[in-house]
mmCIF file of C-alpha atoms in Angstrom:
data_model
loop_
_atom_site.group_PDB
_atom_site.id
_atom_site.type_symbol
_atom_site.label_atom_id
_atom_site.label_comp_id
_atom_site.label_asym_id
_atom_site.label_seq_id
_atom_site.Cartn_x
_atom_site.Cartn_y
_atom_site.Cartn_z
ATOM 1 C CA THR A 1 5.148 2.835 13.542
ATOM 2 C CA ARG A 2 3.246 -0.136 14.962
ATOM 3 C CA ASN A 3 5.816 -2.805 14.327
ATOM 4 C CA GLU A 4 6.119 -5.334 17.133
ATOM 5 C CA GLU A 5 9.417 -4.148 18.590
ATOM 6 C CA ARG A 6 8.347 -0.525 18.887
ATOM 7 C CA ALA A 7 4.866 -1.403 20.119
ATOM 8 C CA ILE A 8 6.397 -3.342 23.005
ATOM 9 C CA LYS A 9 8.690 -0.395 23.760
ATOM 10 C CA ALA A 10 5.671 1.943 23.861
ATOM 11 C CA PHE A 11 3.826 -0.500 26.122
ATOM 12 C CA LYS A 12 6.703 -0.453 28.610
ATOM 13 C CA TYR A 13 6.809 3.355 28.643
ATOM 14 C CA PHE A 14 3.079 3.542 29.424
ATOM 15 C CA LYS A 15 3.569 1.094 32.286
ATOM 16 C CA GLN A 16 6.468 3.182 33.589
ATOM 17 C CA ALA A 17 4.326 6.331 33.426
ATOM 18 C CA ILE A 18 1.649 4.671 35.573
ATOM 19 C CA ALA A 19 4.302 3.491 38.025
ATOM 20 C CA VAL A 20 5.403 7.113 38.438
ATOM 21 C CA ASP A 21 1.828 8.482 38.666
ATOM 22 C CA SER A 22 -0.956 5.990 39.299
ATOM 23 C CA THR A 23 -3.596 8.676 38.664
ATOM 24 C CA TYR A 24 -2.352 9.573 35.146
ATOM 25 C CA ALA A 25 -5.485 8.908 33.078
ATOM 26 C CA ALA A 26 -3.836 9.389 29.675
ATOM 27 C CA ALA A 27 -1.333 6.611 30.347
ATOM 28 C CA TYR A 28 -4.146 4.230 31.297
ATOM 29 C CA ALA A 29 -5.965 5.106 28.073
ATOM 30 C CA GLU A 30 -2.906 4.367 25.960
ATOM 31 C CA LEU A 31 -2.167 1.168 27.865
ATOM 32 C CA ALA A 32 -5.746 -0.015 27.231
ATOM 33 C CA TYR A 33 -5.218 0.714 23.550
ATOM 34 C CA MET A 34 -2.066 -1.420 23.520
ATOM 35 C CA TYR A 35 -3.918 -4.305 25.155
ATOM 36 C CA ALA A 36 -6.668 -3.992 22.533
ATOM 37 C CA LEU A 37 -4.036 -4.160 19.783
ATOM 38 C CA GLY A 38 -2.758 -7.395 21.293
ATOM 39 C CA VAL A 39 0.432 -5.919 22.747
ATOM 40 C CA SER A 40 0.794 -7.507 26.162
ATOM 41 C CA ALA A 41 4.473 -7.421 27.078
ATOM 42 C CA GLY A 42 4.923 -8.681 30.588
ATOM 43 C CA VAL A 43 1.554 -10.428 30.734
ATOM 44 C CA ASP A 44 2.198 -13.086 28.119
ATOM 45 C CA SER A 45 0.903 -15.751 30.489
ATOM 46 C CA LEU A 46 -2.617 -14.328 30.187
ATOM 47 C CA SER A 47 -5.173 -15.774 27.793
ATOM 48 C CA ARG A 48 -6.653 -13.708 24.963
ATOM 49 C CA LEU A 49 -9.876 -13.286 26.953
ATOM 50 C CA GLU A 50 -7.954 -12.170 30.042
ATOM 51 C CA VAL A 51 -6.065 -9.554 27.993
ATOM 52 C CA ILE A 52 -9.379 -8.311 26.568
ATOM 53 C CA GLN A 53 -10.827 -8.030 30.062
ATOM 54 C CA LEU A 54 -7.695 -6.151 31.097
ATOM 55 C CA ALA A 55 -8.057 -3.788 28.132
ATOM 56 C CA HIS A 56 -11.645 -3.020 29.100
ATOM 57 C CA ALA A 57 -10.870 -2.564 32.789
ATOM 58 C CA THR A 58 -7.916 -0.279 31.971
ATOM 59 C CA ALA A 59 -10.019 1.850 29.603
ATOM 60 C CA LEU A 60 -12.714 2.173 32.284
ATOM 61 C CA LYS A 61 -10.004 3.168 34.766
ATOM 62 C CA ALA A 62 -8.889 5.973 32.435
ATOM 63 C CA VAL A 63 -12.472 7.267 32.163
ATOM 64 C CA ALA A 64 -12.951 7.026 35.936
ATOM 65 C CA LEU A 65 -9.762 9.013 36.564
ATOM 66 C CA ASP A 66 -10.693 11.761 34.088
ATOM 67 C CA SER A 67 -14.143 11.726 32.546
ATOM 68 C CA THR A 68 -13.246 14.819 30.493
ATOM 69 C CA LEU A 69 -10.353 13.110 28.681
ATOM 70 C CA THR A 70 -11.311 12.688 25.052
ATOM 71 C CA ASP A 71 -8.743 9.974 24.376
ATOM 72 C CA ALA A 72 -10.033 7.880 27.267
ATOM 73 C CA TRP A 73 -13.525 7.734 25.763
ATOM 74 C CA ALA A 74 -12.120 7.153 22.266
ATOM 75 C CA VAL A 75 -10.038 4.207 23.495
ATOM 76 C CA LEU A 76 -13.001 2.796 25.413
ATOM 77 C CA GLY A 77 -14.933 2.909 22.138
ATOM 78 C CA LEU A 78 -12.133 1.076 20.330
ATOM 79 C CA VAL A 79 -11.914 -1.595 23.038
ATOM 80 C CA ASN A 80 -15.675 -2.085 22.915
ATOM 81 C CA MET A 81 -15.695 -2.594 19.143
ATOM 82 C CA PHE A 82 -12.430 -4.450 18.527
ATOM 83 C CA SER A 83 -12.243 -6.592 21.636
ATOM 84 C CA LEU A 84 -15.813 -6.982 22.878
ATOM 85 C CA TYR A 85 -17.743 -6.654 19.580
ATOM 86 C CA ASP A 86 -20.175 -4.406 21.437
ATOM 87 C CA MET A 87 -21.069 -1.884 18.753
ATOM 88 C CA PRO A 88 -23.801 -0.001 20.689
ATOM 89 C CA SER A 89 -21.447 0.599 23.638
ATOM 90 C CA ALA A 90 -18.658 1.563 21.245
ATOM 91 C CA LYS A 91 -20.841 4.208 19.612
ATOM 92 C CA ALA A 92 -21.924 5.611 22.974
ATOM 93 C CA ALA A 93 -18.293 6.041 24.063
ATOM 94 C CA LEU A 94 -17.275 7.578 20.738
ATOM 95 C CA ASP A 95 -20.195 9.998 20.822
ATOM 96 C CA ARG A 96 -19.023 11.115 24.259
ATOM 97 C CA ALA A 97 -15.482 11.578 22.929
ATOM 98 C CA LEU A 98 -16.752 13.574 19.943
ATOM 99 C CA ALA A 99 -18.798 15.847 22.201
ATOM 100 C CA LEU A 100 -15.695 16.554 24.283
ATOM 101 C CA ASP A 101 -13.494 17.385 21.282
ATOM 102 C CA PRO A 102 -15.034 17.507 17.784
ATOM 103 C CA SER A 103 -11.609 18.319 16.304
ATOM 104 C CA SER A 104 -9.783 15.258 17.650
ATOM 105 C CA PRO A 105 -8.160 13.224 14.842
ATOM 106 C CA ARG A 106 -8.218 10.153 17.052
ATOM 107 C CA VAL A 107 -11.974 10.350 17.565
ATOM 108 C CA HIS A 108 -12.655 10.654 13.847
ATOM 109 C CA GLY A 109 -10.246 7.794 13.172
ATOM 110 C CA SER A 110 -12.080 5.674 15.721
ATOM 111 C CA LEU A 111 -15.415 6.535 14.141
ATOM 112 C CA PHE A 112 -13.966 5.434 10.795
ATOM 113 C CA TYR A 113 -13.411 1.961 12.241
ATOM 114 C CA TYR A 114 -16.875 1.930 13.788
ATOM 115 C CA TYR A 115 -18.564 2.692 10.471
ATOM 116 C CA GLU A 116 -16.407 0.079 8.762
ATOM 117 C CA TRP A 117 -17.643 -2.499 11.269
ATOM 118 C CA ILE A 118 -21.313 -1.688 10.707
ATOM 119 C CA GLU A 119 -21.003 -1.562 6.893
ATOM 120 C CA ARG A 120 -21.603 2.133 6.315
ATOM 121 C CA PRO A 121 -18.795 2.986 3.870
ATOM 122 C CA ALA A 122 -19.900 6.539 3.070
ATOM 123 C CA GLU A 123 -19.736 7.541 6.741
ATOM 124 C CA ALA A 124 -16.464 5.639 7.173
ATOM 125 C CA LEU A 125 -14.927 7.596 4.304
ATOM 126 C CA ALA A 126 -16.155 10.914 5.686
ATOM 127 C CA GLU A 127 -14.566 10.164 9.068
ATOM 128 C CA ALA A 128 -11.284 9.034 7.501
ATOM 129 C CA GLN A 129 -11.165 12.181 5.391
ATOM 130 C CA ARG A 130 -11.806 14.328 8.467
ATOM 131 C CA GLN A 131 -9.068 12.526 10.389
ATOM 132 C CA SER A 132 -6.608 13.121 7.552
ATOM 133 C CA GLU A 133 -7.575 16.795 7.311
ATOM 134 C CA LEU A 134 -7.009 17.269 11.042
ATOM 135 C CA ASP A 135 -3.682 15.383 11.062
ATOM 136 C CA PRO A 136 -2.295 15.487 7.496
ATOM 137 C CA LEU A 137 1.167 14.207 8.489
ATOM 138 C CA SER A 138 -0.155 11.081 10.209
ATOM 139 C CA VAL A 139 0.836 7.915 8.384
ATOM 140 C CA LEU A 140 -1.932 5.997 10.124
ATOM 141 C CA ALA A 141 -4.505 8.561 8.984
ATOM 142 C CA GLY A 142 -3.214 8.169 5.429
ATOM 143 C CA LEU A 143 -3.584 4.408 5.621
ATOM 144 C CA ASP A 144 -7.073 4.708 7.094
ATOM 145 C CA LEU A 145 -8.035 7.021 4.228
ATOM 146 C CA ALA A 146 -6.797 4.475 1.682
ATOM 147 C CA THR A 147 -8.795 1.775 3.452
ATOM 148 C CA ALA A 148 -11.922 3.929 3.475
ATOM 149 C CA LEU A 149 -11.549 4.721 -0.237
ATOM 150 C CA TYR A 150 -11.285 0.988 -0.856
ATOM 151 C CA GLY A 151 -14.384 0.314 1.226
ATOM 152 C CA SER A 152 -16.266 2.864 -0.885
ATOM 153 C CA GLY A 153 -15.305 1.081 -4.098
ATOM 154 C CA ARG A 154 -12.800 3.743 -5.181
ATOM 155 C CA TYR A 155 -10.033 1.234 -5.808
ATOM 156 C CA ASP A 156 -7.668 3.269 -7.953
ATOM 157 C CA GLU A 157 -7.842 6.246 -5.599
ATOM 158 C CA ALA A 158 -7.104 3.897 -2.715
ATOM 159 C CA LEU A 159 -4.014 2.547 -4.485
ATOM 160 C CA ALA A 160 -2.863 6.091 -5.247
ATOM 161 C CA GLN A 161 -3.223 6.961 -1.570
ATOM 162 C CA LEU A 162 -1.221 3.868 -0.580
ATOM 163 C CA ASP A 163 1.478 4.895 -3.046
ATOM 164 C CA LYS A 164 2.012 8.047 -0.982
ATOM 165 C CA LEU A 165 3.034 5.781 1.906
ATOM 166 C CA ARG A 166 5.538 3.782 -0.131
ATOM 167 C CA ASP A 167 8.633 5.364 1.417
ATOM 168 C CA VAL A 168 7.527 5.189 5.045
ATOM 169 C CA ASP A 169 10.212 3.354 7.024
ATOM 170 C CA PRO A 170 9.389 1.141 8.744
ATOM 171 C CA PRO A 171 6.152 0.597 6.819
ATOM 172 C CA LEU A 172 2.888 0.165 8.682
ATOM 173 C CA ALA A 173 2.214 -3.567 8.825
ATOM 174 C CA ARG A 174 -1.315 -3.206 7.471
ATOM 175 C CA THR A 175 -0.278 -1.499 4.193
ATOM 176 C CA GLY A 176 0.402 -4.746 2.310
ATOM 177 C CA MET A 177 -2.779 -6.286 3.627
ATOM 178 C CA VAL A 178 -4.911 -3.412 2.315
ATOM 179 C CA ALA A 179 -3.123 -3.324 -1.043
ATOM 180 C CA GLY A 180 -3.572 -7.064 -1.525
ATOM 181 C CA ALA A 181 -7.298 -6.802 -0.813
ATOM 182 C CA ILE A 182 -7.671 -3.993 -3.358
ATOM 183 C CA TYR A 183 -5.943 -6.085 -6.025
ATOM 184 C CA LEU A 184 -8.288 -8.988 -5.266
ATOM 185 C CA SER A 185 -11.302 -6.730 -5.694
ATOM 186 C CA LYS A 186 -9.910 -5.451 -8.994
ATOM 187 C CA GLY A 187 -9.412 -9.024 -10.226
ATOM 188 C CA MET A 188 -5.638 -8.554 -10.323
ATOM 189 C CA LEU A 189 -4.981 -11.928 -8.752
ATOM 190 C CA ALA A 190 -1.278 -12.305 -9.531
ATOM 191 C CA GLU A 191 -0.596 -8.852 -8.095
ATOM 192 C CA ALA A 192 -2.642 -9.710 -5.009
ATOM 193 C CA VAL A 193 -0.700 -12.907 -4.379
ATOM 194 C CA ARG A 194 2.637 -11.173 -4.842
ATOM 195 C CA THR A 195 1.654 -8.305 -2.534
ATOM 196 C CA TYR A 196 0.405 -10.642 0.197
ATOM 197 C CA GLN A 197 3.490 -12.843 -0.052
ATOM 198 C CA GLU A 198 5.724 -9.789 0.337
ATOM 199 C CA TRP A 199 3.640 -8.777 3.361
ATOM 200 C CA ASP A 200 3.543 -12.215 5.049
ATOM 201 C CA ASP A 201 3.796 -15.393 2.991
ATOM 202 C CA GLN A 202 2.489 -17.571 5.833
ATOM 203 C CA ASN A 203 -0.578 -15.499 6.633
ATOM 204 C CA ALA A 204 -4.076 -16.886 6.025
ATOM 205 C CA TYR A 205 -4.918 -13.832 3.902
ATOM 206 C CA THR A 206 -2.114 -14.924 1.592
ATOM 207 C CA GLY A 207 -3.579 -18.428 1.503
ATOM 208 C CA ARG A 208 -6.971 -17.016 0.590
ATOM 209 C CA ALA A 209 -5.411 -15.049 -2.275
ATOM 210 C CA LEU A 210 -3.718 -18.227 -3.498
ATOM 211 C CA ALA A 211 -7.068 -20.038 -3.446
ATOM 212 C CA LEU A 212 -8.815 -17.268 -5.371
ATOM 213 C CA ALA A 213 -5.962 -17.252 -7.888
ATOM 214 C CA GLY A 214 -6.503 -20.975 -8.540
ATOM 215 C CA ARG A 215 -3.546 -22.200 -6.514
ATOM 216 C CA ARG A 216 -5.846 -24.292 -4.366
ATOM 217 C CA ALA A 217 -3.370 -27.011 -3.402
ATOM 218 C CA GLU A 218 -1.122 -24.431 -1.763
ATOM 219 C CA ALA A 219 -4.099 -22.875 -0.010
ATOM 220 C CA ARG A 220 -5.262 -26.276 1.254
ATOM 221 C CA ARG A 221 -1.821 -26.960 2.706
ATOM 222 C CA MET A 222 -2.013 -23.659 4.562
ATOM 223 C CA LEU A 223 -5.515 -24.518 5.777
ATOM 224 C CA ALA A 224 -4.381 -27.928 7.034
ATOM 225 C CA LYS A 225 -1.601 -26.220 8.981
ATOM 226 C CA GLU A 226 -4.002 -23.640 10.447
ATOM 227 C CA LEU A 227 -6.448 -26.369 11.494
ATOM 228 C CA ALA A 228 -3.720 -28.484 13.068
ATOM 229 C CA GLU A 229 -2.386 -25.529 15.052
ATOM 230 C CA TYR A 230 -5.718 -23.968 15.993
ATOM 231 C CA THR A 231 -6.363 -22.982 19.574
ATOM 232 C CA PRO A 232 -8.710 -20.250 20.807
ATOM 233 C CA GLU A 233 -5.551 -18.309 21.639
ATOM 234 C CA GLY A 234 -4.424 -18.489 18.018
ATOM 235 C CA GLY A 235 -7.801 -17.409 16.714
ATOM 236 C CA ALA A 236 -10.240 -18.712 14.112
ATOM 237 C CA ASP A 237 -10.280 -15.703 11.785
ATOM 238 C CA GLY A 238 -7.604 -17.070 9.453
ATOM 239 C CA ILE A 239 -9.477 -20.339 9.040
ATOM 240 C CA VAL A 240 -12.594 -18.356 8.082
ATOM 241 C CA SER A 241 -10.638 -16.600 5.319
ATOM 242 C CA LEU A 242 -9.157 -19.812 3.953
ATOM 243 C CA TYR A 243 -12.469 -21.669 3.828
ATOM 244 C CA GLU A 244 -14.116 -18.650 2.200
ATOM 245 C CA GLY A 245 -11.369 -18.415 -0.424
ATOM 246 C CA LEU A 246 -11.758 -22.106 -1.186
ATOM 247 C CA GLY A 247 -15.506 -21.622 -1.625
ATOM 248 C CA ASP A 248 -16.509 -23.746 1.370
ATOM 249 C CA TYR A 249 -19.020 -21.316 2.855
ATOM 250 C CA ASP A 250 -20.609 -23.854 5.193
ATOM 251 C CA ARG A 251 -17.358 -24.321 7.086
ATOM 252 C CA ALA A 252 -16.546 -20.620 6.775
ATOM 253 C CA PHE A 253 -19.727 -19.761 8.667
ATOM 254 C CA THR A 254 -19.053 -22.400 11.304
ATOM 255 C CA TRP A 255 -15.657 -20.827 11.920
ATOM 256 C CA LEU A 256 -17.083 -17.302 11.810
ATOM 257 C CA ASP A 257 -18.997 -18.114 14.973
ATOM 258 C CA LYS A 258 -15.801 -19.463 16.518
ATOM 259 C CA ALA A 259 -13.933 -16.293 15.516
ATOM 260 C CA ILE A 260 -16.445 -14.195 17.431
ATOM 261 C CA ASP A 261 -16.291 -16.607 20.362
ATOM 262 C CA ASP A 262 -12.488 -16.426 20.572
ATOM 263 C CA HIS A 263 -12.437 -12.670 19.807
ATOM 264 C CA SER A 264 -10.279 -12.980 16.702
ATOM 265 C CA LEU A 265 -12.731 -11.628 14.103
ATOM 266 C CA TRP A 266 -11.382 -8.456 12.546
ATOM 267 C CA TYR A 267 -13.069 -5.625 10.630
ATOM 268 C CA PRO A 268 -11.533 -6.561 7.208
ATOM 269 C CA ILE A 269 -14.391 -9.090 6.992
ATOM 270 C CA MET A 270 -16.429 -5.996 6.020
ATOM 271 C CA TRP A 271 -14.161 -5.089 3.082
ATOM 272 C CA PRO A 272 -15.372 -5.418 -0.534
ATOM 273 C CA THR A 273 -13.292 -8.554 -1.102
ATOM 274 C CA TYR A 274 -15.645 -10.410 1.274
ATOM 275 C CA ALA A 275 -18.837 -9.066 -0.326
ATOM 276 C CA HIS A 276 -19.958 -12.518 -1.505
ATOM 277 C CA LEU A 277 -19.681 -13.890 2.020
ATOM 278 C CA ARG A 278 -21.675 -10.997 3.452
ATOM 279 C CA ALA A 279 -24.349 -11.428 0.774
ATOM 280 C CA ASP A 280 -25.090 -14.885 2.167
ATOM 281 C CA PRO A 281 -28.200 -14.753 4.427
ATOM 282 C CA ARG A 282 -26.220 -16.532 7.152
ATOM 283 C CA PHE A 283 -24.065 -13.433 7.621
ATOM 284 C CA GLU A 284 -27.030 -11.758 9.299
ATOM 285 C CA ARG A 285 -26.198 -13.804 12.401
ATOM 286 C CA VAL A 286 -22.761 -12.152 12.498
ATOM 287 C CA ARG A 287 -24.371 -8.709 12.313
ATOM 288 C CA GLN A 288 -26.754 -9.596 15.120
ATOM 289 C CA ARG A 289 -23.936 -10.830 17.329
ATOM 290 C CA LEU A 290 -21.970 -7.619 16.732
ATOM 291 C CA ASN A 291 -24.995 -5.679 17.962
ATOM 292 C CA ARG A 292 -25.237 -7.809 21.089
ATOM 293 C CA GLY A 293 -21.615 -7.627 22.197
ATOM 294 C CA GLY A 294 -20.654 -10.974 20.620
ATOM 295 C CA VAL A 295 -23.420 -12.924 22.347
#
């Protein structure tokens, strides 16, 4: 379900499994995945970078314990792309996972994210469709399919897919975020603002929607708050979104570099709603850094 309470519960179960059997590779793989998602119950004193290093080390431990475990390689690929921004290493791990089990929904879902990151929407959609075919009852696969349809410019189909998830309880946290982005791309600004506010009215994505809808004073207040509270632990990605929404691309690009430095940049930067930002020649530096592991 991926809400915070249940994610922490899952984290604790994986830790308990390792305590019972310290050679259980699958538990290490899942624990690495939780670290990569930012779930770090019991290690809250660690910095973001330390949690990322822990995610990578735990994923490598899973692979070392069982190099034939598909999920271990798939999780290593996810850690490499989401936490380390190392796209070549991510692809190598995912290729290994795919070779081990071509029918794994998780591998195809991971490849969907990879192709989203490197701006290849047709391949991302194909992987999301394959994931959904292999695991048709998965809510996450349904959400990934909606996201992939959106990335391919098929906005109405994406909204129809999201509508199928309307009655999921509890809802996946990312559903409102995806829906709001689709409305922005369709020019349905009031609907976007309402959707984002229902999702999280204090989130920077909501502030960006307010800016694009002409409610710039509200967006600037949110930006001032984000700037005042910024630490590398909090992350720069929200500040990027707010500056971009306000049309201040110079500062947006300054903070894009910081978002890679503090490991807070997220793949939605590759969605259609950010197409104008990516069309700027300066975005090439972001692409280059993603191909060099964030360097």
